[in-house]
Short mmCIF file of C-alpha atoms in Angstrom, two decimals:
data_model
loop_
_atom_site.label_atom_id
_atom_site.label_comp_id
_atom_site.label_asym_id
_atom_site.label_seq_id
_atom_site.Cartn_x
_atom_site.Cartn_y
_atom_site.Cartn_z
CA MET A 1 21.75 -24.03 14.29
CA ASP A 2 24.76 -22.25 13.91
CA GLU A 3 26.98 -20.62 16.90
CA GLU A 4 26.24 -17.07 15.96
CA LEU A 5 22.95 -17.01 16.16
CA GLN A 6 22.31 -18.96 18.60
CA SER A 7 24.32 -16.46 20.82
CA TYR A 8 21.93 -13.79 19.37
CA ILE A 9 19.46 -15.90 20.88
CA THR A 10 20.95 -16.04 24.22
CA ALA A 11 21.77 -12.88 24.57
CA GLY A 12 18.20 -11.86 23.95
CA TYR A 13 19.20 -9.71 20.82
CA VAL A 14 17.27 -12.47 18.75
CA GLU A 15 13.86 -14.75 19.25
CA SER A 16 13.00 -17.84 17.79
CA VAL A 17 9.14 -18.54 17.73
CA THR A 18 7.03 -21.18 15.98
CA SER A 19 6.33 -20.95 12.49
CA ILE A 20 3.29 -22.25 11.87
CA GLU A 21 0.84 -23.12 14.50
CA LYS A 22 -1.97 -25.89 14.75
CA ARG A 23 -4.85 -25.44 16.71
CA ARG A 24 -6.97 -28.52 16.56
CA SER A 25 -6.73 -29.53 12.79
CA MET A 26 -6.55 -25.54 11.73
CA PHE A 27 -2.65 -24.15 11.37
CA THR A 28 -2.35 -20.67 11.27
CA CYS A 29 1.01 -19.24 9.48
CA THR A 30 2.78 -16.83 11.68
CA ARG A 31 4.62 -14.94 8.62
CA CYS A 32 1.82 -14.38 6.49
CA GLY A 33 -1.38 -14.91 8.69
CA ASN A 34 -2.58 -17.40 6.29
CA ASP A 35 -5.26 -19.95 7.56
CA LYS A 36 -6.62 -21.02 4.81
CA ARG A 37 -6.74 -24.92 4.87
CA HIS A 38 -6.02 -24.72 0.95
CA LEU A 39 -2.67 -22.66 0.81
CA PHE A 40 -0.99 -25.46 3.63
CA ALA A 41 0.36 -28.43 1.90
CA THR A 42 2.90 -31.31 3.17
CA MET A 43 6.24 -32.43 2.29
CA PRO A 44 8.43 -35.22 3.36
CA HIS A 45 11.27 -33.44 5.11
CA ALA A 46 14.76 -35.07 5.86
CA ALA A 47 15.83 -33.09 8.61
CA CYS A 48 13.32 -33.86 10.73
CA GLY A 49 12.22 -37.22 8.56
CA LYS A 50 8.74 -36.25 9.03
CA LEU A 51 6.04 -35.07 6.71
CA CYS A 52 5.79 -31.18 7.47
CA VAL A 53 3.11 -28.90 6.66
CA TYR A 54 4.24 -25.72 5.14
CA CYS A 55 2.79 -22.63 4.04
CA ARG A 56 2.11 -21.75 0.24
CA ASN A 57 0.27 -18.52 0.74
CA CYS A 58 4.44 -16.97 1.91
CA ILE A 59 6.09 -19.33 -0.17
CA MET A 60 7.52 -16.66 -2.80
CA MET A 61 9.50 -15.08 0.38
CA GLY A 62 11.09 -18.64 1.49
CA ARG A 63 9.54 -21.33 2.80
CA VAL A 64 8.00 -21.39 6.62
CA ILE A 65 7.95 -25.24 7.50
CA GLU A 66 6.24 -26.47 10.72
CA CYS A 67 9.56 -28.20 12.27
CA GLU A 68 11.85 -25.00 12.33
CA PRO A 69 11.43 -21.96 14.25
CA LEU A 70 11.19 -18.48 12.35
CA PHE A 71 13.45 -16.00 13.90
CA ARG A 72 13.08 -12.46 14.63
CA GLY A 73 15.10 -9.37 16.13
CA SER A 74 14.95 -7.39 18.87
CA PRO A 75 12.78 -4.44 18.97
CA GLN A 76 14.75 -2.65 21.51
CA TYR A 77 17.51 -1.86 19.20
CA PRO A 78 18.43 1.70 19.20
CA TRP A 79 18.59 3.25 15.93
CA PRO A 80 20.48 6.45 15.88
CA VAL A 81 19.32 9.99 16.48
CA VAL A 82 19.86 12.29 13.40
CA GLU A 83 20.02 16.00 14.57
CA ASN A 84 19.47 17.72 11.18
CA PRO A 85 17.95 14.75 8.37
CA CYS A 86 16.68 17.07 5.83
CA ALA A 87 18.18 18.32 2.80
CA TRP A 88 15.23 19.29 0.79
CA GLY A 89 14.99 23.15 0.20
CA GLY A 90 11.53 23.22 -1.22
CA GLU A 91 8.76 25.18 0.22
CA LEU A 92 4.77 22.91 0.67
CA THR A 93 1.65 24.39 0.00
CA VAL A 94 -0.33 25.42 2.73
CA ASP A 95 -2.42 22.57 1.85
CA GLN A 96 0.74 20.10 1.91
CA GLN A 97 1.68 21.83 4.87
CA GLN A 98 -1.93 20.96 6.75
CA ALA A 99 -1.14 17.09 5.80
CA ALA A 100 2.73 17.52 6.65
CA ASP A 101 1.27 19.28 10.64
CA GLU A 102 -0.98 16.28 10.72
CA ILE A 103 1.38 13.56 9.90
CA VAL A 104 4.30 14.78 12.45
CA SER A 105 1.71 14.85 15.25
CA ALA A 106 0.69 11.02 14.51
CA ILE A 107 3.67 10.18 14.67
CA ASP A 108 5.15 12.17 17.38
CA HIS A 109 1.83 10.43 19.38
CA GLY A 110 2.22 6.98 17.88
CA GLN A 111 -0.25 4.09 18.12
CA ASN A 112 -1.89 6.28 15.51
CA GLU A 113 -3.70 5.84 12.14
CA LEU A 114 -4.31 8.56 9.38
CA LEU A 115 -5.10 8.84 5.87
CA ILE A 116 -3.82 11.50 3.03
CA TRP A 117 -6.26 11.10 0.69
CA ALA A 118 -4.89 13.71 -2.27
CA VAL A 119 -5.42 13.56 -5.44
CA CYS A 120 -2.62 12.64 -8.29
CA GLY A 121 -0.23 15.40 -8.32
CA ALA A 122 -0.53 17.12 -4.73
CA GLY A 123 2.81 16.08 -3.80
CA LYS A 124 2.15 13.38 -1.54
CA THR A 125 6.23 12.68 -1.31
CA GLU A 126 7.30 16.56 -0.34
CA MET A 127 4.37 16.00 2.25
CA LEU A 128 6.15 13.51 4.16
CA PHE A 129 9.26 15.20 4.39
CA PRO A 130 8.50 17.50 7.95
CA GLY A 131 6.74 13.81 9.62
CA LEU A 132 10.53 11.45 8.00
CA THR A 133 12.20 14.84 9.76
CA ALA A 134 10.44 14.34 13.31
CA ALA A 135 11.24 10.36 13.24
CA LEU A 136 14.89 10.82 12.45
CA LYS A 137 15.01 13.07 15.45
CA ALA A 138 13.37 10.90 17.91
CA GLY A 139 15.57 8.13 17.08
CA LYS A 140 12.83 6.02 14.84
CA ARG A 141 13.00 3.83 12.51
CA ILE A 142 10.82 3.94 9.10
CA CYS A 143 9.74 1.67 6.53
CA LEU A 144 7.84 3.33 3.30
CA ALA A 145 6.27 0.47 2.03
CA THR A 146 4.03 0.58 -1.22
CA PRO A 147 2.61 -2.60 -3.46
CA ARG A 148 4.30 -1.21 -6.98
CA THR A 149 7.71 -2.18 -7.66
CA ASP A 150 8.20 1.42 -9.46
CA VAL A 151 6.78 3.20 -6.67
CA VAL A 152 9.79 2.35 -4.95
CA ARG A 153 12.59 2.37 -8.07
CA GLU A 154 11.00 6.39 -8.12
CA LEU A 155 11.19 7.34 -4.99
CA THR A 156 14.48 5.99 -3.92
CA PRO A 157 16.51 8.60 -5.61
CA ARG A 158 14.32 11.30 -4.52
CA LEU A 159 14.28 10.33 -0.74
CA LYS A 160 18.26 9.79 -0.62
CA GLN A 161 18.64 13.22 -2.08
CA ALA A 162 16.38 14.64 0.91
CA PHE A 163 17.86 13.24 3.23
CA PRO A 164 21.53 12.37 2.39
CA ASP A 165 22.69 11.60 5.38
CA VAL A 166 20.72 8.58 6.90
CA THR A 167 20.74 5.17 5.95
CA ILE A 168 18.13 4.49 3.19
CA GLN A 169 17.68 1.10 1.15
CA ALA A 170 15.08 -0.47 -1.34
CA LEU A 171 13.71 -3.80 -0.93
CA TYR A 172 12.36 -5.10 -3.95
CA GLY A 173 11.87 -8.68 -5.65
CA ASP A 174 15.40 -8.10 -7.86
CA SER A 175 16.97 -5.01 -5.41
CA GLU A 176 20.84 -5.41 -4.79
CA GLU A 177 20.23 -4.77 -1.45
CA LYS A 178 19.14 -7.69 0.90
CA THR A 179 20.10 -6.36 3.93
CA ALA A 180 17.52 -4.58 4.99
CA ASP A 181 19.26 -3.43 7.59
CA ALA A 182 18.82 0.66 7.36
CA GLN A 183 17.19 2.95 9.28
CA LEU A 184 14.30 4.22 6.44
CA LEU A 185 13.71 1.32 4.03
CA LEU A 186 11.19 1.44 1.37
CA ALA A 187 9.33 -1.45 0.04
CA THR A 188 7.25 -3.38 -1.60
CA THR A 189 4.76 -4.51 0.47
CA HIS A 190 5.71 -8.29 -0.26
CA GLN A 191 8.74 -7.62 1.45
CA LEU A 192 6.85 -7.13 4.61
CA TYR A 193 6.97 -10.71 5.42
CA ARG A 194 10.80 -10.24 6.13
CA PHE A 195 9.89 -8.15 9.30
CA ALA A 196 8.50 -8.31 12.73
CA TYR A 197 7.82 -5.66 15.20
CA ALA A 198 10.83 -3.63 13.55
CA PHE A 199 9.02 0.39 12.66
CA ASP A 200 8.47 2.75 14.76
CA VAL A 201 6.17 3.99 11.41
CA MET A 202 4.51 2.19 9.10
CA ILE A 203 3.43 4.12 5.55
CA ILE A 204 1.58 2.49 2.91
CA ASP A 205 1.76 4.57 -0.23
CA GLU A 206 -1.30 3.82 -2.62
CA ILE A 207 -3.06 1.77 -0.13
CA ASP A 208 -5.78 1.29 -2.53
CA ALA A 209 -4.17 -0.40 -4.90
CA PHE A 210 -3.59 -4.27 -6.24
CA PRO A 211 -2.60 -6.38 -4.84
CA TYR A 212 -2.23 -5.13 -1.22
CA HIS A 213 -6.20 -3.89 -0.52
CA ASN A 214 -7.34 -6.62 -0.81
CA ASP A 215 -4.78 -8.80 -0.13
CA ARG A 216 -5.13 -10.38 3.88
CA SER A 217 -2.20 -11.48 4.26
CA LEU A 218 -0.19 -8.29 3.09
CA GLN A 219 -2.33 -6.38 5.34
CA PHE A 220 -1.48 -8.84 8.76
CA ALA A 221 2.58 -8.46 7.31
CA SER A 222 2.17 -4.59 7.57
CA LYS A 223 0.46 -4.73 10.93
CA ARG A 224 3.58 -7.61 12.15
CA ALA A 225 6.06 -5.34 10.47
CA ALA A 226 5.22 -2.41 12.49
CA LYS A 227 5.98 -2.28 16.33
CA LEU A 228 2.87 -2.02 18.49
CA GLN A 229 3.23 1.70 19.47
CA ALA A 230 3.50 2.19 15.79
CA SER A 231 2.22 5.17 13.76
CA PHE A 232 0.41 4.40 10.92
CA ILE A 233 0.30 6.48 7.85
CA TYR A 234 -1.59 5.84 4.47
CA LEU A 235 -1.43 7.87 1.09
CA THR A 236 -4.34 7.30 -1.66
CA ALA A 237 -5.25 9.46 -4.45
CA THR A 238 -8.18 7.29 -4.83
CA PRO A 239 -9.53 5.28 -1.45
CA ARG A 240 -11.65 2.05 -1.50
CA LEU A 241 -14.81 1.63 -0.12
CA LYS A 242 -13.47 0.24 3.02
CA GLU A 243 -11.55 3.50 3.92
CA LYS A 244 -14.54 6.04 3.19
CA LYS A 245 -17.20 4.16 4.97
CA ARG A 246 -13.93 4.26 8.08
CA ILE A 247 -13.74 7.84 7.44
CA LYS A 248 -17.23 8.44 7.33
CA GLN A 249 -17.54 6.82 10.89
CA LYS A 250 -15.12 8.98 12.27
CA GLN A 251 -13.08 5.37 12.71
CA LEU A 252 -10.58 6.82 10.70
CA PRO A 253 -8.66 9.97 10.71
CA ALA A 254 -8.19 11.72 7.07
CA VAL A 255 -6.60 14.79 5.69
CA PHE A 256 -8.18 15.61 1.88
CA ILE A 257 -6.66 17.69 -0.58
CA ALA A 258 -8.24 18.29 -4.09
CA LYS A 259 -6.02 20.22 -5.27
CA ARG A 260 -2.78 19.69 -7.45
CA PHE A 261 0.82 20.92 -5.83
CA HIS A 262 0.75 23.44 -9.23
CA GLY A 263 -2.65 24.92 -8.33
CA HIS A 264 -4.25 23.42 -11.80
CA PRO A 265 -7.09 20.90 -12.17
CA LEU A 266 -6.70 17.79 -12.96
CA PRO A 267 -6.91 17.38 -16.84
CA VAL A 268 -10.62 15.41 -17.76
CA PRO A 269 -10.97 12.49 -19.44
CA LYS A 270 -12.80 12.21 -23.16
CA LEU A 271 -14.37 9.20 -23.77
CA LYS A 272 -13.83 8.05 -27.13
CA LEU A 273 -16.11 5.40 -28.97
CA SER A 274 -14.30 2.89 -30.96
CA PRO A 275 -17.00 0.29 -31.59
CA TRP A 276 -14.64 -2.55 -34.10
CA LEU A 277 -11.51 -1.61 -31.41
CA ARG A 278 -11.34 -5.00 -30.29
CA LYS A 279 -12.09 -6.46 -34.09
CA GLU A 280 -9.22 -4.28 -35.80
CA LEU A 281 -6.70 -5.45 -32.90
CA ALA A 282 -7.55 -9.22 -33.94
CA ASN A 283 -7.01 -8.18 -37.11
CA ARG A 284 -3.44 -6.58 -35.82
CA ARG A 285 -4.81 -3.50 -36.86
CA LEU A 286 -6.30 -0.08 -34.86
CA PRO A 287 -8.88 1.44 -35.96
CA LYS A 288 -8.21 4.58 -38.34
CA SER A 289 -9.83 7.43 -36.01
CA ILE A 290 -7.43 6.20 -33.27
CA LEU A 291 -4.34 6.08 -36.02
CA GLN A 292 -4.89 9.56 -36.68
CA THR A 293 -5.42 10.93 -33.44
CA VAL A 294 -1.67 9.27 -32.06
CA GLN A 295 -0.55 10.78 -35.75
CA SER A 296 -1.57 13.78 -34.21
CA GLN A 297 -0.34 13.81 -31.03
CA GLN A 298 2.73 12.49 -31.98
CA LEU A 299 3.06 16.25 -34.03
CA GLY A 300 3.53 18.04 -30.76
CA SER A 301 6.30 18.14 -27.88
CA ARG A 302 3.78 15.93 -25.19
CA GLN A 303 5.61 11.92 -25.29
CA LEU A 304 2.46 9.68 -25.31
CA LEU A 305 1.96 7.17 -22.66
CA LEU A 306 -0.74 4.25 -23.99
CA PHE A 307 -2.37 1.78 -21.86
CA THR A 308 -3.22 -1.79 -22.79
CA SER A 309 -6.13 -4.01 -20.83
CA THR A 310 -2.76 -6.84 -21.72
CA ILE A 311 0.42 -7.92 -22.20
CA GLU A 312 -0.69 -9.14 -25.52
CA TYR A 313 -2.60 -6.05 -26.51
CA ALA A 314 0.59 -4.06 -25.34
CA GLN A 315 3.26 -5.83 -27.42
CA LEU A 316 0.78 -6.14 -30.63
CA VAL A 317 -0.17 -2.09 -30.25
CA THR A 318 3.79 -1.47 -30.70
CA ASP A 319 3.59 -3.98 -33.32
CA ILE A 320 1.40 -2.06 -35.21
CA LEU A 321 2.89 1.56 -34.75
CA GLN A 322 6.68 0.42 -34.97
CA PRO A 323 6.97 0.85 -38.65
CA PHE A 324 5.71 4.72 -38.38
CA TYR A 325 7.39 5.37 -34.72
CA PRO A 326 10.67 3.54 -34.88
CA ASP A 327 11.63 4.68 -31.33
CA ILE A 328 8.76 3.28 -29.67
CA THR A 329 8.61 0.55 -27.10
CA SER A 330 6.63 -1.09 -24.54
CA VAL A 331 6.56 -2.46 -20.95
CA HIS A 332 4.53 -4.98 -18.48
CA ALA A 333 5.33 -7.01 -15.20
CA GLU A 334 6.89 -9.25 -16.84
CA ASP A 335 9.58 -7.57 -18.85
CA PRO A 336 12.99 -7.98 -17.59
CA GLU A 337 13.94 -4.87 -19.00
CA ARG A 338 11.32 -2.98 -16.89
CA GLU A 339 13.34 -0.56 -15.24
CA GLU A 340 15.72 0.80 -18.22
CA LYS A 341 12.76 1.15 -20.14
CA VAL A 342 10.72 3.44 -18.10
CA ARG A 343 14.34 4.99 -17.24
CA ALA A 344 14.56 5.71 -20.89
CA PHE A 345 11.36 7.26 -21.23
CA ARG A 346 11.67 9.73 -18.29
CA ASN A 347 14.52 10.57 -20.14
CA GLN A 348 12.76 11.10 -23.61
CA GLU A 349 14.58 8.66 -25.68
CA HIS A 350 10.86 7.27 -26.63
CA THR A 351 7.99 9.07 -27.75
CA ILE A 352 5.84 6.34 -26.81
CA LEU A 353 5.44 4.13 -23.91
CA VAL A 354 2.56 1.52 -24.16
CA THR A 355 2.07 -0.39 -20.69
CA THR A 356 0.00 -1.91 -19.11
CA THR A 357 -1.77 -1.48 -15.69
CA ILE A 358 2.04 -1.27 -13.69
CA LEU A 359 2.42 2.53 -14.59
CA GLU A 360 -0.98 3.09 -13.27
CA ARG A 361 0.07 4.80 -10.65
CA GLY A 362 3.13 6.26 -8.38
CA VAL A 363 5.18 6.97 -11.39
CA THR A 364 5.65 10.99 -12.52
CA PHE A 365 6.62 12.22 -16.18
CA PRO A 366 7.32 15.44 -16.69
CA SER A 367 5.11 16.04 -20.07
CA VAL A 368 2.89 12.97 -21.49
CA ASP A 369 -0.58 12.81 -23.01
CA VAL A 370 -2.33 9.64 -21.67
CA TYR A 371 -4.48 7.03 -23.94
CA VAL A 372 -6.26 4.17 -22.83
CA LEU A 373 -6.83 1.50 -25.57
CA ASP A 374 -10.12 -0.39 -24.52
CA ALA A 375 -11.28 1.61 -21.33
CA GLY A 376 -13.77 -0.56 -20.82
CA HIS A 377 -11.63 -3.89 -20.15
CA VAL A 378 -12.25 -5.38 -16.48
CA VAL A 379 -8.68 -4.39 -15.26
CA PHE A 380 -9.44 -0.59 -15.93
CA ASP A 381 -11.87 -0.17 -12.75
CA GLU A 382 -12.73 3.58 -11.75
CA ALA A 383 -9.56 3.91 -9.42
CA ALA A 384 -7.15 2.29 -11.90
CA LEU A 385 -9.06 5.43 -14.36
CA VAL A 386 -8.52 8.12 -12.10
CA GLN A 387 -4.75 6.96 -11.36
CA ILE A 388 -4.10 6.58 -15.03
CA ALA A 389 -6.00 10.31 -16.00
CA GLY A 390 -3.56 11.04 -12.85
CA ARG A 391 -0.15 11.12 -15.14
CA ALA A 392 -1.16 13.64 -17.33
CA GLY A 393 -0.18 17.14 -16.32
CA ARG A 394 2.16 17.10 -13.24
CA SER A 395 4.68 19.26 -13.73
CA GLN A 396 4.47 22.81 -13.18
CA HIS A 397 5.72 24.06 -16.30
CA ASP A 398 3.56 21.78 -18.77
CA PRO A 399 0.48 21.59 -15.80
CA THR A 400 -2.42 20.35 -18.05
CA GLY A 401 -2.42 17.39 -20.70
CA ASP A 402 -4.68 15.01 -22.76
CA VAL A 403 -6.68 12.37 -21.24
CA LEU A 404 -8.76 9.56 -23.71
CA PHE A 405 -10.26 6.63 -22.87
CA PHE A 406 -10.92 4.81 -26.33
CA HIS A 407 -13.72 2.04 -25.67
CA ILE A 408 -16.50 -0.12 -27.58
CA GLY A 409 -19.48 1.07 -25.21
CA LYS A 410 -19.46 3.38 -21.77
CA THR A 411 -18.58 1.43 -18.18
CA ASN A 412 -19.35 2.79 -14.91
CA ALA A 413 -16.27 2.50 -14.32
CA MET A 414 -15.40 5.18 -16.98
CA LEU A 415 -18.08 7.16 -16.01
CA HIS A 416 -17.46 7.35 -12.20
CA ALA A 417 -13.56 7.91 -12.89
CA GLN A 418 -14.72 11.22 -14.77
CA GLU A 419 -17.39 12.26 -12.33
CA ALA A 420 -15.18 11.82 -9.57
CA ILE A 421 -11.74 13.92 -11.35
CA LEU A 422 -14.81 16.43 -11.92
CA ARG A 423 -15.76 16.82 -8.42
CA MET A 424 -12.12 17.16 -7.24
CA ASN A 425 -11.48 20.08 -9.45
CA LYS A 426 -14.52 21.62 -7.93
CA ARG A 427 -13.47 20.78 -4.28
CA GLY A 428 -10.06 22.41 -5.36
CA LYS A 429 -11.66 25.33 -6.22
CA CYS A 430 -12.70 25.89 -2.78
CA GLN A 431 -9.76 25.26 -0.98
#
């Protein structure tokens, strides 16, 4: 242990804690909460000369090994009080203001949970601004975490513009900022493994998204990253059954907003039967009807966001359409040019972007139509299809857009997504 670290421990700024706890034959990783036997392994450790246990569950964030402690900073570090942090000059709608007031109240009182259940395009980010302002005025530290890297990239410039005098950092796998010492952090949920009792306000955006919604260790990490008195704000357009059940049992306070910020309804998906779709793709072709639909769409002024179920299909569909549309491009989670391609599409350098579900949520393009190929594939569950449909019509200047689900047979997910959107639009009329 170097002298500098030891001096911090002696001064009480840093605490050394056990990394892997052992009770009888059971292990628990104190960083990710993993206690599954098959997610631990042993290795000969040269430093201690013994066979040491390490956690495989969170190894992507660096190895946690039983003979080496973890270090965590003091939660008492004084963060600056920012008198007038928000430079955003926009106005909230009545619905947005109601949600914003609830967020401010939850942050002021602490030790509270609040779910904002707002339809795609309701303007959830802007609803956070009064709450962020209140927290920063009180000298609190905030983390806005989301399962998706693209959402972090989308939100960071908006928050930096809205809060120009606040230290803000974005943390994700290949982000340039690594120190994580800002007062307002935007991070993927995996980055939360790095923190313990660090934040006064924990905001989880897209709480229902993969992998957070069914990964207990990520949920453990989000709880551990927050201080004991912290406020938890959850944001989603498509809560899972677990959240709905907690709302119904009055265990989770919630605000429901069924109307988009511009007041126009959500585009309702149209289901288009294409029985030979998979067979045609296997022969490296698109069905004639789909090709004609794309060609007709491209005669208009909107860009096209075309979703496929797999990376292989994304590349194949791009190859098929490339002779017709030379500026088409595709993007997926493993694409090294992912960030640049999304930015180029936003700058209208491409007329068609073929994508996997990485862009199903949290991203905004001003004027797009949205097509889903093979919408009955298992990766397109109800939440994913509702979120995908929500990419269309998000601009006040172009509040509509076509959403087409091409399929080889209707699935419950497709029908439920369609019904959910119709239900929200009906409820939005009454709000």
